[in-house]
CSV table of C-alpha atoms in Angstrom, one decimal:
chain,number,residue,atom,x,y,z
A,1,HIS,CA,0.0,0.0,0.1
A,2,VAL,CA,2.8,2.3,0.6
A,3,GLU,CA,4.2,2.0,-2.9
A,4,VAL,CA,0.8,3.2,-4.1
A,5,LEU,CA,0.9,6.3,-1.9
A,6,ASP,CA,4.4,6.9,-2.9
A,7,GLY,CA,3.5,6.8,-6.5
A,8,LYS,CA,5.5,3.8,-7.4
A,9,ARG,CA,2.5,1.5,-8.1
A,10,SER,CA,-0.9,2.1,-9.6
A,11,THR,CA,-3.9,1.9,-7.7
A,12,HIS,CA,-6.5,-0.5,-9.1
A,13,ILE,CA,-9.7,1.5,-8.8
A,14,LEU,CA,-10.0,5.3,-8.5
A,15,LEU,CA,-13.4,6.4,-7.4
A,16,LYS,CA,-13.1,10.2,-8.6
A,17,ASN,CA,-15.2,13.0,-7.0
A,18,ALA,CA,-17.0,10.6,-4.9
A,19,THR,CA,-19.6,11.9,-2.3
A,20,TYR,CA,-18.9,9.6,0.9
A,21,LEU,CA,-20.3,9.4,4.2
A,22,ASN,CA,-17.8,10.0,6.7
A,23,SER,CA,-19.3,8.1,9.7
A,24,TYR,CA,-16.7,9.6,12.1
A,25,MET,CA,-17.8,13.2,11.3
A,26,ARG,CA,-21.3,12.3,10.6
A,27,GLU,CA,-21.4,14.3,7.4
A,28,TRP,CA,-21.3,13.8,3.6
A,29,MET,CA,-17.9,14.8,2.0
A,30,THR,CA,-16.5,14.8,-1.5
A,31,ALA,CA,-13.1,13.2,-2.4
A,32,ASN,CA,-11.3,10.8,-4.5
A,33,ILE,CA,-10.9,7.3,-3.2
A,34,TRP,CA,-8.1,4.9,-4.1
A,35,ILE,CA,-8.5,1.2,-3.8
A,36,TYR,CA,-5.7,-1.2,-4.1
A,37,ASN,CA,-6.6,-5.0,-4.0
A,38,ASP,CA,-9.4,-5.1,-1.7
A,39,ARG,CA,-8.4,-2.1,0.5
A,40,ILE,CA,-9.2,1.6,0.5
A,41,VAL,CA,-5.8,3.1,0.7
A,42,TYR,CA,-6.5,6.9,0.5
A,43,VAL,CA,-9.3,9.3,0.7
A,44,GLY,CA,-8.9,13.0,-0.2
A,45,GLU,CA,-8.4,15.6,-2.7
A,46,GLN,CA,-5.2,14.2,-4.4
A,47,LEU,CA,-5.0,11.9,-7.6
A,48,PRO,CA,-2.6,9.1,-7.8
A,49,GLU,CA,0.4,9.5,-9.7
A,50,GLN,CA,0.3,6.1,-11.4
A,51,LEU,CA,-2.9,5.2,-13.4
A,52,THR,CA,-1.4,2.3,-15.6
A,53,GLU,CA,-3.4,-0.5,-14.1
A,54,CYS,CA,-6.3,1.7,-12.8
A,55,GLU,CA,-10.0,1.5,-13.6
A,56,VAL,CA,-11.3,5.2,-13.1
A,57,VAL,CA,-14.9,5.4,-12.1
A,58,ASP,CA,-16.5,9.0,-12.4
A,59,CYS,CA,-18.5,9.3,-9.2
A,60,GLU,CA,-19.7,12.8,-9.9
A,61,GLY,CA,-23.2,13.1,-8.3
A,62,LYS,CA,-23.1,9.5,-7.0
A,63,TYR,CA,-22.9,8.4,-3.3
A,64,VAL,CA,-20.3,5.9,-1.6
A,65,VAL,CA,-21.5,4.4,1.5
A,66,PRO,CA,-20.3,1.5,3.8
A,67,GLY,CA,-22.2,-1.8,3.2
A,68,TYR,CA,-25.3,-2.1,5.2
A,69,ILE,CA,-26.1,-5.0,7.5
A,70,GLU,CA,-29.4,-6.4,7.9
A,71,PRO,CA,-29.4,-7.6,11.6
A,72,HIS,CA,-32.4,-10.0,11.6
A,73,ALA,CA,-33.7,-11.9,8.7
A,74,HIS,CA,-35.4,-14.9,7.6
A,75,PRO,CA,-34.7,-15.4,3.9
A,76,TYR,CA,-35.7,-18.9,3.6
A,77,GLN,CA,-39.2,-18.1,4.7
A,78,LEU,CA,-39.5,-15.3,2.2
A,79,TYR,CA,-37.5,-15.7,-0.9
A,80,ASN,CA,-34.9,-17.8,-2.6
A,81,PRO,CA,-31.8,-16.4,-0.6
A,82,GLU,CA,-29.8,-15.9,-3.8
A,83,THR,CA,-32.7,-13.6,-5.4
A,84,LEU,CA,-33.0,-11.8,-2.0
A,85,ALA,CA,-29.3,-11.0,-1.8
A,86,ASN,CA,-29.1,-9.9,-5.4
A,87,HIS,CA,-32.2,-7.6,-4.7
A,88,ALA,CA,-30.7,-6.1,-1.3
A,89,MET,CA,-27.3,-5.5,-2.9
A,90,GLN,CA,-28.9,-2.9,-5.1
A,91,PHE,CA,-29.7,-0.9,-2.1
A,92,GLY,CA,-26.5,-1.2,-0.3
A,93,THR,CA,-27.1,-4.4,1.9
A,94,THR,CA,-24.1,-6.3,1.9
A,95,THR,CA,-24.5,-8.7,4.9
A,96,PHE,CA,-27.5,-10.6,6.5
A,97,ILE,CA,-27.6,-12.1,9.9
A,98,ASN,CA,-30.1,-15.0,9.8
A,99,ASP,CA,-31.4,-17.2,12.6
A,100,ASN,CA,-32.7,-20.2,10.6
């Protein structure tokens, strides 16, 4: 990750001009978000020096939030679990806690 920050390696994904929820400050902010492998390595105004292996996603007017967790679900009673998961992902839910 340090090599990406130092400009020696390319980030894999750049979310450019993303409006994101800063959960610590409890407010919406706009920044560039650098992702290397499966980790966010930088959030701020700067753009990466290396873009050779980078997918740039223009997020102007879009919102980036942490994945939501559904804390209590019974997917087997309601839907096919895969269909339910695909539907929920469209709205930001990435995790279900099931008790059956």
